[in-house]
Amino acid sequence: MTQAPTSEPAGPRLPVFGLITPEDWYRIPLLPADRRDASVNALVKRQFAGIDDQPVLRRKAEEQLLGTADAAVGQGGVVLYLSFLEAGGIPLSASLLISRLHESFDGLDAVAALAGTGEVTLESLPAVGRVARVRRQERTKQSRKLGSEFDDTVVEYFVPVPDRDEVLMLTFSTPLEPIADAMVELFDAVAGTLRWQHREEELTGEEDA
């Protein structure tokens, strides 16, 4: 697993968040737009390296990725991760969207309203303390479009941002319902690496999102 940091926008003593993800998870910073576009372009180049006879497929893949990234920004997203892990040649599809919500973390009722569906429980992560977690199944537009017979498994973490009326939301998702429990274990492990620091501290290996 590799350290995959990101941060809040510039400002006095704003907390910086970072977490560790598997090496084959690709990180797309969503803001600003030019950085988002450059990251998507680099991913498409990587995926189509050595393939020069598929310009239409390549352009379609880039358009889909840009559309996904733009939609994530509309949900308050600041960073998007896409999984390119494989096991026995089978892709382990998954995504993680990190969003900032301008809401107070003032109880399970408020978090349950944000979550929409699923049973919300209070948990504790090693470095950030109290969080809320929800797991649910849902039929997404993407899964319907791809003709998948399975629902997506979604795990969301709602984390209060220190000293601010904000909630950091980690939304993990996978369409692999037959191995959903194993994927959820991975999601929980990644969420467990989340930690806070402050911009004026020494942030070894960290960078702005």
mmCIF file of N, CA and C in Angstrom, residues 22-132:
data_model
loop_
_atom_site.group_PDB
_atom_site.id
_atom_site.type_symbol
_atom_site.label_atom_id
_atom_site.label_comp_id
_atom_site.label_asym_id
_atom_site.label_seq_id
_atom_site.Cartn_x
_atom_site.Cartn_y
_atom_site.Cartn_z
ATOM 1 N N PRO A 22 -3.900 1.002 -1.596
ATOM 2 C CA PRO A 22 -3.124 0.011 -2.351
ATOM 3 C C PRO A 22 -2.382 0.664 -3.512
ATOM 4 N N GLU A 23 -1.256 0.083 -3.906
ATOM 5 C CA GLU A 23 -0.417 0.686 -4.943
ATOM 6 C C GLU A 23 -1.143 0.827 -6.273
ATOM 7 N N ASP A 24 -2.081 -0.057 -6.565
ATOM 8 C CA ASP A 24 -2.774 -0.029 -7.847
ATOM 9 C C ASP A 24 -4.061 0.784 -7.808
ATOM 10 N N TRP A 25 -4.195 1.650 -6.810
ATOM 11 C CA TRP A 25 -5.291 2.610 -6.812
ATOM 12 C C TRP A 25 -4.753 3.923 -7.378
ATOM 13 N N TYR A 26 -5.393 4.409 -8.428
ATOM 14 C CA TYR A 26 -4.943 5.635 -9.091
ATOM 15 C C TYR A 26 -5.662 6.838 -8.498
ATOM 16 N N ARG A 27 -4.900 7.853 -8.128
ATOM 17 C CA ARG A 27 -5.415 9.038 -7.453
ATOM 18 C C ARG A 27 -5.635 10.178 -8.437
ATOM 19 N N ILE A 28 -6.854 10.719 -8.463
ATOM 20 C CA ILE A 28 -7.195 11.845 -9.328
ATOM 21 C C ILE A 28 -7.597 13.034 -8.450
ATOM 22 N N PRO A 29 -6.732 14.038 -8.309
ATOM 23 C CA PRO A 29 -7.146 15.255 -7.598
ATOM 24 C C PRO A 29 -8.215 15.966 -8.428
ATOM 25 N N LEU A 30 -9.287 16.387 -7.801
ATOM 26 C CA LEU A 30 -10.416 16.938 -8.546
ATOM 27 C C LEU A 30 -10.390 18.450 -8.680
ATOM 28 N N LEU A 31 -9.599 19.119 -7.869
ATOM 29 C CA LEU A 31 -9.500 20.573 -7.925
ATOM 30 C C LEU A 31 -8.030 20.995 -7.917
ATOM 31 N N PRO A 32 -7.682 21.994 -8.722
ATOM 32 C CA PRO A 32 -8.501 22.724 -9.697
ATOM 33 C C PRO A 32 -8.743 21.893 -10.963
ATOM 34 N N ALA A 33 -9.542 22.436 -11.883
ATOM 35 C CA ALA A 33 -9.963 21.694 -13.063
ATOM 36 C C ALA A 33 -8.789 21.279 -13.944
ATOM 37 N N ASP A 34 -7.782 22.158 -14.091
ATOM 38 C CA ASP A 34 -6.673 21.809 -14.974
ATOM 39 C C ASP A 34 -5.860 20.644 -14.416
ATOM 40 N N ARG A 35 -5.760 20.575 -13.096
ATOM 41 C CA ARG A 35 -5.051 19.458 -12.485
ATOM 42 C C ARG A 35 -5.845 18.158 -12.647
ATOM 43 N N ARG A 36 -7.168 18.264 -12.534
ATOM 44 C CA ARG A 36 -8.043 17.108 -12.736
ATOM 45 C C ARG A 36 -7.903 16.580 -14.161
ATOM 46 N N ASP A 37 -7.968 17.476 -15.135
ATOM 47 C CA ASP A 37 -7.870 17.063 -16.533
ATOM 48 C C ASP A 37 -6.518 16.432 -16.838
ATOM 49 N N ALA A 38 -5.453 17.002 -16.277
ATOM 50 C CA ALA A 38 -4.114 16.459 -16.519
ATOM 51 C C ALA A 38 -3.975 15.065 -15.932
ATOM 52 N N SER A 39 -4.565 14.849 -14.761
ATOM 53 C CA SER A 39 -4.483 13.547 -14.114
ATOM 54 C C SER A 39 -5.250 12.491 -14.908
ATOM 55 N N VAL A 40 -6.438 12.849 -15.400
ATOM 56 C CA VAL A 40 -7.219 11.922 -16.220
ATOM 57 C C VAL A 40 -6.470 11.599 -17.505
ATOM 58 N N ASN A 41 -5.887 12.602 -18.121
ATOM 59 C CA ASN A 41 -5.126 12.392 -19.348
ATOM 60 C C ASN A 41 -3.951 11.452 -19.116
ATOM 61 N N ALA A 42 -3.262 11.619 -17.980
ATOM 62 C CA ALA A 42 -2.125 10.752 -17.662
ATOM 63 C C ALA A 42 -2.587 9.312 -17.441
ATOM 64 N N LEU A 43 -3.756 9.140 -16.814
ATOM 65 C CA LEU A 43 -4.287 7.795 -16.600
ATOM 66 C C LEU A 43 -4.629 7.126 -17.925
ATOM 67 N N VAL A 44 -5.267 7.860 -18.822
ATOM 68 C CA VAL A 44 -5.633 7.290 -20.123
ATOM 69 C C VAL A 44 -4.373 6.907 -20.900
ATOM 70 N N LYS A 45 -3.357 7.754 -20.855
ATOM 71 C CA LYS A 45 -2.092 7.431 -21.534
ATOM 72 C C LYS A 45 -1.499 6.151 -20.970
ATOM 73 N N ARG A 46 -1.574 5.999 -19.647
ATOM 74 C CA ARG A 46 -1.018 4.800 -19.014
ATOM 75 C C ARG A 46 -1.786 3.554 -19.434
ATOM 76 N N GLN A 47 -3.111 3.657 -19.450
ATOM 77 C CA GLN A 47 -3.936 2.497 -19.773
ATOM 78 C C GLN A 47 -3.843 2.099 -21.242
ATOM 79 N N PHE A 48 -3.545 3.061 -22.103
ATOM 80 C CA PHE A 48 -3.467 2.776 -23.536
ATOM 81 C C PHE A 48 -2.029 2.792 -24.050
ATOM 82 N N ALA A 49 -1.067 2.691 -23.158
ATOM 83 C CA ALA A 49 0.340 2.666 -23.565
ATOM 84 C C ALA A 49 0.588 1.496 -24.511
ATOM 85 N N GLY A 50 1.181 1.793 -25.669
ATOM 86 C CA GLY A 50 1.485 0.756 -26.647
ATOM 87 C C GLY A 50 0.311 0.372 -27.524
ATOM 88 N N ILE A 51 -0.857 0.993 -27.314
ATOM 89 C CA ILE A 51 -2.043 0.709 -28.126
ATOM 90 C C ILE A 51 -2.343 1.945 -28.968
ATOM 91 N N ASP A 52 -1.943 1.907 -30.220
ATOM 92 C CA ASP A 52 -2.075 3.086 -31.080
ATOM 93 C C ASP A 52 -3.218 2.974 -32.080
ATOM 94 N N ASP A 53 -3.926 1.832 -32.081
ATOM 95 C CA ASP A 53 -4.945 1.610 -33.108
ATOM 96 C C ASP A 53 -6.363 1.687 -32.554
ATOM 97 N N GLN A 54 -6.512 2.306 -31.366
ATOM 98 C CA GLN A 54 -7.830 2.416 -30.751
ATOM 99 C C GLN A 54 -8.147 3.854 -30.353
ATOM 100 N N PRO A 55 -8.049 4.805 -31.301
ATOM 101 C CA PRO A 55 -8.271 6.213 -30.921
ATOM 102 C C PRO A 55 -9.698 6.485 -30.452
ATOM 103 N N VAL A 56 -10.687 5.813 -31.039
ATOM 104 C CA VAL A 56 -12.082 6.041 -30.640
ATOM 105 C C VAL A 56 -12.316 5.519 -29.224
ATOM 106 N N LEU A 57 -11.807 4.315 -28.939
ATOM 107 C CA LEU A 57 -11.954 3.738 -27.610
ATOM 108 C C LEU A 57 -11.230 4.576 -26.574
ATOM 109 N N ARG A 58 -10.059 5.074 -26.941
ATOM 110 C CA ARG A 58 -9.292 5.912 -26.017
ATOM 111 C C ARG A 58 -10.025 7.209 -25.718
ATOM 112 N N ARG A 59 -10.573 7.829 -26.754
ATOM 113 C CA ARG A 59 -11.301 9.085 -26.553
ATOM 114 C C ARG A 59 -12.558 8.849 -25.702
ATOM 115 N N LYS A 60 -13.238 7.734 -25.938
ATOM 116 C CA LYS A 60 -14.427 7.419 -25.153
ATOM 117 C C LYS A 60 -14.076 7.191 -23.688
ATOM 118 N N ALA A 61 -12.953 6.485 -23.448
ATOM 119 C CA ALA A 61 -12.521 6.231 -22.071
ATOM 120 C C ALA A 61 -12.201 7.540 -21.360
ATOM 121 N N GLU A 62 -11.544 8.460 -22.068
ATOM 122 C CA GLU A 62 -11.205 9.745 -21.459
ATOM 123 C C GLU A 62 -12.463 10.558 -21.163
ATOM 124 N N GLU A 63 -13.424 10.533 -22.077
ATOM 125 C CA GLU A 63 -14.670 11.265 -21.857
ATOM 126 C C GLU A 63 -15.428 10.703 -20.651
ATOM 127 N N GLN A 64 -15.442 9.380 -20.509
ATOM 128 C CA GLN A 64 -16.131 8.764 -19.376
ATOM 129 C C GLN A 64 -15.463 9.128 -18.054
ATOM 130 N N LEU A 65 -14.138 9.106 -18.058
ATOM 131 C CA LEU A 65 -13.409 9.442 -16.837
ATOM 132 C C LEU A 65 -13.615 10.904 -16.462
ATOM 133 N N LEU A 66 -13.571 11.787 -17.450
ATOM 134 C CA LEU A 66 -13.796 13.202 -17.171
ATOM 135 C C LEU A 66 -15.213 13.436 -16.671
ATOM 136 N N GLY A 67 -16.184 12.705 -17.239
ATOM 137 C CA GLY A 67 -17.557 12.822 -16.776
ATOM 138 C C GLY A 67 -17.708 12.353 -15.342
ATOM 139 N N THR A 68 -17.043 11.251 -15.004
ATOM 140 C CA THR A 68 -17.078 10.739 -13.636
ATOM 141 C C THR A 68 -16.454 11.737 -12.671
ATOM 142 N N ALA A 69 -15.322 12.317 -13.075
ATOM 143 C CA ALA A 69 -14.637 13.282 -12.226
ATOM 144 C C ALA A 69 -15.463 14.552 -12.047
ATOM 145 N N ASP A 70 -16.081 15.030 -13.112
ATOM 146 C CA ASP A 70 -16.918 16.228 -13.018
ATOM 147 C C ASP A 70 -18.109 15.988 -12.095
ATOM 148 N N ALA A 71 -18.723 14.805 -12.200
ATOM 149 C CA ALA A 71 -19.848 14.476 -11.328
ATOM 150 C C ALA A 71 -19.411 14.427 -9.870
ATOM 151 N N ALA A 72 -18.191 13.928 -9.633
ATOM 152 C CA ALA A 72 -17.664 13.856 -8.268
ATOM 153 C C ALA A 72 -17.475 15.251 -7.688
ATOM 154 N N VAL A 73 -17.017 16.194 -8.508
ATOM 155 C CA VAL A 73 -16.860 17.578 -8.047
ATOM 156 C C VAL A 73 -18.212 18.146 -7.647
ATOM 157 N N GLY A 74 -19.245 17.811 -8.411
ATOM 158 C CA GLY A 74 -20.584 18.287 -8.099
ATOM 159 C C GLY A 74 -21.114 17.777 -6.771
ATOM 160 N N GLN A 75 -20.508 16.691 -6.257
ATOM 161 C CA GLN A 75 -20.896 16.142 -4.960
ATOM 162 C C GLN A 75 -19.994 16.633 -3.831
ATOM 163 N N GLY A 76 -19.172 17.637 -4.117
ATOM 164 C CA GLY A 76 -18.259 18.148 -3.112
ATOM 165 C C GLY A 76 -16.950 17.388 -3.058
ATOM 166 N N GLY A 77 -16.695 16.554 -4.069
ATOM 167 C CA GLY A 77 -15.490 15.729 -4.074
ATOM 168 C C GLY A 77 -14.217 16.533 -4.240
ATOM 169 N N VAL A 78 -13.165 16.102 -3.551
ATOM 170 C CA VAL A 78 -11.856 16.740 -3.690
ATOM 171 C C VAL A 78 -10.816 15.771 -4.238
ATOM 172 N N VAL A 79 -11.010 14.467 -4.024
ATOM 173 C CA VAL A 79 -10.092 13.458 -4.540
ATOM 174 C C VAL A 79 -10.883 12.213 -4.918
ATOM 175 N N LEU A 80 -10.529 11.616 -6.049
ATOM 176 C CA LEU A 80 -11.146 10.374 -6.498
ATOM 177 C C LEU A 80 -10.055 9.341 -6.718
ATOM 178 N N TYR A 81 -10.274 8.135 -6.195
ATOM 179 C CA TYR A 81 -9.357 7.019 -6.415
ATOM 180 C C TYR A 81 -10.073 5.943 -7.207
ATOM 181 N N LEU A 82 -9.377 5.349 -8.188
ATOM 182 C CA LEU A 82 -9.911 4.244 -8.965
ATOM 183 C C LEU A 82 -8.985 3.046 -8.814
ATOM 184 N N SER A 83 -9.566 1.882 -8.553
ATOM 185 C CA SER A 83 -8.766 0.679 -8.331
ATOM 186 C C SER A 83 -8.450 -0.020 -9.650
ATOM 187 N N PHE A 84 -7.175 -0.366 -9.829
ATOM 188 C CA PHE A 84 -6.742 -1.187 -10.949
ATOM 189 C C PHE A 84 -6.075 -2.460 -10.437
ATOM 190 N N LEU A 85 -6.476 -2.863 -9.236
ATOM 191 C CA LEU A 85 -5.999 -4.120 -8.669
ATOM 192 C C LEU A 85 -6.544 -5.297 -9.472
ATOM 193 N N GLU A 86 -5.748 -6.370 -9.540
ATOM 194 C CA GLU A 86 -6.194 -7.599 -10.167
ATOM 195 C C GLU A 86 -5.845 -8.777 -9.280
ATOM 196 N N ALA A 87 -6.664 -9.819 -9.358
ATOM 197 C CA ALA A 87 -6.388 -11.077 -8.656
ATOM 198 C C ALA A 87 -6.651 -12.209 -9.641
ATOM 199 N N GLY A 88 -5.605 -12.932 -9.993
ATOM 200 C CA GLY A 88 -5.749 -14.000 -10.975
ATOM 201 C C GLY A 88 -6.201 -13.498 -12.327
ATOM 202 N N GLY A 89 -5.796 -12.270 -12.679
ATOM 203 C CA GLY A 89 -6.184 -11.692 -13.959
ATOM 204 C C GLY A 89 -7.572 -11.075 -13.966
ATOM 205 N N ILE A 90 -8.261 -11.118 -12.829
ATOM 206 C CA ILE A 90 -9.610 -10.551 -12.739
ATOM 207 C C ILE A 90 -9.537 -9.172 -12.087
ATOM 208 N N PRO A 91 -10.028 -8.124 -12.755
ATOM 209 C CA PRO A 91 -9.989 -6.776 -12.158
ATOM 210 C C PRO A 91 -10.834 -6.701 -10.894
ATOM 211 N N LEU A 92 -10.267 -6.104 -9.857
ATOM 212 C CA LEU A 92 -10.996 -5.879 -8.610
ATOM 213 C C LEU A 92 -11.483 -4.432 -8.615
ATOM 214 N N SER A 93 -12.559 -4.197 -9.318
ATOM 215 C CA SER A 93 -13.054 -2.840 -9.533
ATOM 216 C C SER A 93 -13.528 -2.220 -8.227
ATOM 217 N N ALA A 94 -13.114 -0.986 -8.005
ATOM 218 C CA ALA A 94 -13.536 -0.248 -6.816
ATOM 219 C C ALA A 94 -13.206 1.218 -7.015
ATOM 220 N N SER A 95 -13.851 2.052 -6.221
ATOM 221 C CA SER A 95 -13.546 3.477 -6.250
ATOM 222 C C SER A 95 -13.661 4.036 -4.846
ATOM 223 N N LEU A 96 -13.008 5.166 -4.638
ATOM 224 C CA LEU A 96 -13.110 5.912 -3.389
ATOM 225 C C LEU A 96 -13.207 7.388 -3.729
ATOM 226 N N LEU A 97 -14.287 8.006 -3.300
ATOM 227 C CA LEU A 97 -14.463 9.452 -3.465
ATOM 228 C C LEU A 97 -14.385 10.101 -2.094
ATOM 229 N N ILE A 98 -13.511 11.089 -1.954
ATOM 230 C CA ILE A 98 -13.407 11.858 -0.719
ATOM 231 C C ILE A 98 -14.034 13.228 -0.956
ATOM 232 N N SER A 99 -15.015 13.564 -0.121
ATOM 233 C CA SER A 99 -15.764 14.805 -0.287
ATOM 234 C C SER A 99 -15.745 15.610 0.999
ATOM 235 N N ARG A 100 -15.908 16.925 0.871
ATOM 236 C CA ARG A 100 -16.062 17.818 2.017
ATOM 237 C C ARG A 100 -17.496 18.311 2.064
ATOM 238 N N LEU A 101 -18.151 18.081 3.189
ATOM 239 C CA LEU A 101 -19.525 18.529 3.378
ATOM 240 C C LEU A 101 -19.550 19.617 4.442
ATOM 241 N N HIS A 102 -20.187 20.726 4.140
ATOM 242 C CA HIS A 102 -20.268 21.829 5.100
ATOM 243 C C HIS A 102 -21.441 21.584 6.035
ATOM 244 N N GLU A 103 -21.279 20.589 6.887
ATOM 245 C CA GLU A 103 -22.289 20.178 7.855
ATOM 246 C C GLU A 103 -21.608 19.927 9.200
ATOM 247 N N SER A 104 -22.366 20.085 10.261
ATOM 248 C CA SER A 104 -21.839 19.789 11.595
ATOM 249 C C SER A 104 -22.028 18.305 11.902
ATOM 250 N N PHE A 105 -21.031 17.733 12.545
ATOM 251 C CA PHE A 105 -21.129 16.341 12.995
ATOM 252 C C PHE A 105 -21.687 16.383 14.420
ATOM 253 N N ASP A 106 -23.013 16.468 14.522
ATOM 254 C CA ASP A 106 -23.607 16.695 15.840
ATOM 255 C C ASP A 106 -24.522 15.557 16.276
ATOM 256 N N GLY A 107 -24.292 14.361 15.747
ATOM 257 C CA GLY A 107 -25.077 13.210 16.190
ATOM 258 C C GLY A 107 -25.433 12.295 15.044
ATOM 259 N N LEU A 108 -25.879 11.088 15.389
ATOM 260 C CA LEU A 108 -26.190 10.094 14.375
ATOM 261 C C LEU A 108 -27.374 10.500 13.502
ATOM 262 N N ASP A 109 -28.321 11.255 14.063
ATOM 263 C CA ASP A 109 -29.475 11.652 13.271
ATOM 264 C C ASP A 109 -29.053 12.500 12.073
ATOM 265 N N ALA A 110 -28.146 13.452 12.310
ATOM 266 C CA ALA A 110 -27.669 14.309 11.230
ATOM 267 C C ALA A 110 -26.899 13.502 10.194
ATOM 268 N N VAL A 111 -26.056 12.589 10.659
ATOM 269 C CA VAL A 111 -25.272 11.772 9.739
ATOM 270 C C VAL A 111 -26.178 10.832 8.961
ATOM 271 N N ALA A 112 -27.186 10.279 9.631
ATOM 272 C CA ALA A 112 -28.122 9.391 8.954
ATOM 273 C C ALA A 112 -28.846 10.128 7.828
ATOM 274 N N ALA A 113 -29.152 11.396 8.054
ATOM 275 C CA ALA A 113 -29.801 12.195 7.017
ATOM 276 C C ALA A 113 -28.865 12.391 5.827
ATOM 277 N N LEU A 114 -27.579 12.585 6.109
ATOM 278 C CA LEU A 114 -26.605 12.727 5.031
ATOM 279 C C LEU A 114 -26.449 11.423 4.270
ATOM 280 N N ALA A 115 -26.443 10.303 4.989
ATOM 281 C CA ALA A 115 -26.221 9.002 4.371
ATOM 282 C C ALA A 115 -27.386 8.595 3.475
ATOM 283 N N GLY A 116 -28.594 8.992 3.851
ATOM 284 C CA GLY A 116 -29.747 8.671 3.032
ATOM 285 C C GLY A 116 -30.311 7.291 3.312
ATOM 286 N N THR A 117 -29.568 6.235 3.012
ATOM 287 C CA THR A 117 -30.033 4.867 3.249
ATOM 288 C C THR A 117 -28.947 4.088 3.970
ATOM 289 N N GLY A 118 -29.347 2.989 4.583
ATOM 290 C CA GLY A 118 -28.385 2.158 5.298
ATOM 291 C C GLY A 118 -28.387 2.462 6.785
ATOM 292 N N GLU A 119 -27.929 1.493 7.568
ATOM 293 C CA GLU A 119 -27.875 1.672 9.018
ATOM 294 C C GLU A 119 -26.562 2.337 9.415
ATOM 295 N N VAL A 120 -26.642 3.452 10.100
ATOM 296 C CA VAL A 120 -25.466 4.207 10.518
ATOM 297 C C VAL A 120 -25.040 3.761 11.907
ATOM 298 N N THR A 121 -23.746 3.504 12.066
ATOM 299 C CA THR A 121 -23.200 3.134 13.368
ATOM 300 C C THR A 121 -22.018 4.028 13.704
ATOM 301 N N LEU A 122 -21.797 4.237 14.982
ATOM 302 C CA LEU A 122 -20.614 4.975 15.418
ATOM 303 C C LEU A 122 -19.431 4.024 15.505
ATOM 304 N N GLU A 123 -18.299 4.468 14.973
ATOM 305 C CA GLU A 123 -17.068 3.687 15.008
ATOM 306 C C GLU A 123 -15.954 4.597 15.514
ATOM 307 N N SER A 124 -14.752 4.023 15.644
ATOM 308 C CA SER A 124 -13.584 4.810 16.018
ATOM 309 C C SER A 124 -12.408 4.388 15.148
ATOM 310 N N LEU A 125 -11.795 5.352 14.480
ATOM 311 C CA LEU A 125 -10.603 5.078 13.672
ATOM 312 C C LEU A 125 -9.362 5.428 14.489
ATOM 313 N N PRO A 126 -8.264 4.676 14.321
ATOM 314 C CA PRO A 126 -7.096 4.818 15.198
ATOM 315 C C PRO A 126 -6.568 6.237 15.356
ATOM 316 N N ALA A 127 -6.474 6.990 14.247
ATOM 317 C CA ALA A 127 -5.820 8.298 14.318
ATOM 318 C C ALA A 127 -6.773 9.475 14.371
ATOM 319 N N VAL A 128 -8.057 9.268 14.060
ATOM 320 C CA VAL A 128 -8.981 10.404 14.017
ATOM 321 C C VAL A 128 -10.125 10.280 15.014
ATOM 322 N N GLY A 129 -10.267 9.127 15.650
ATOM 323 C CA GLY A 129 -11.287 8.974 16.679
ATOM 324 C C GLY A 129 -12.670 8.700 16.129
ATOM 325 N N ARG A 130 -13.683 9.344 16.705
ATOM 326 C CA ARG A 130 -15.081 9.030 16.435
ATOM 327 C C ARG A 130 -15.484 9.366 15.005
ATOM 328 N N VAL A 131 -16.115 8.400 14.347
ATOM 329 C CA VAL A 131 -16.649 8.581 13.000
ATOM 330 C C VAL A 131 -17.985 7.843 12.928
ATOM 331 N N ALA A 132 -18.718 8.088 11.863
ATOM 332 C CA ALA A 132 -19.922 7.309 11.584
ATOM 333 C C ALA A 132 -19.680 6.499 10.321
#
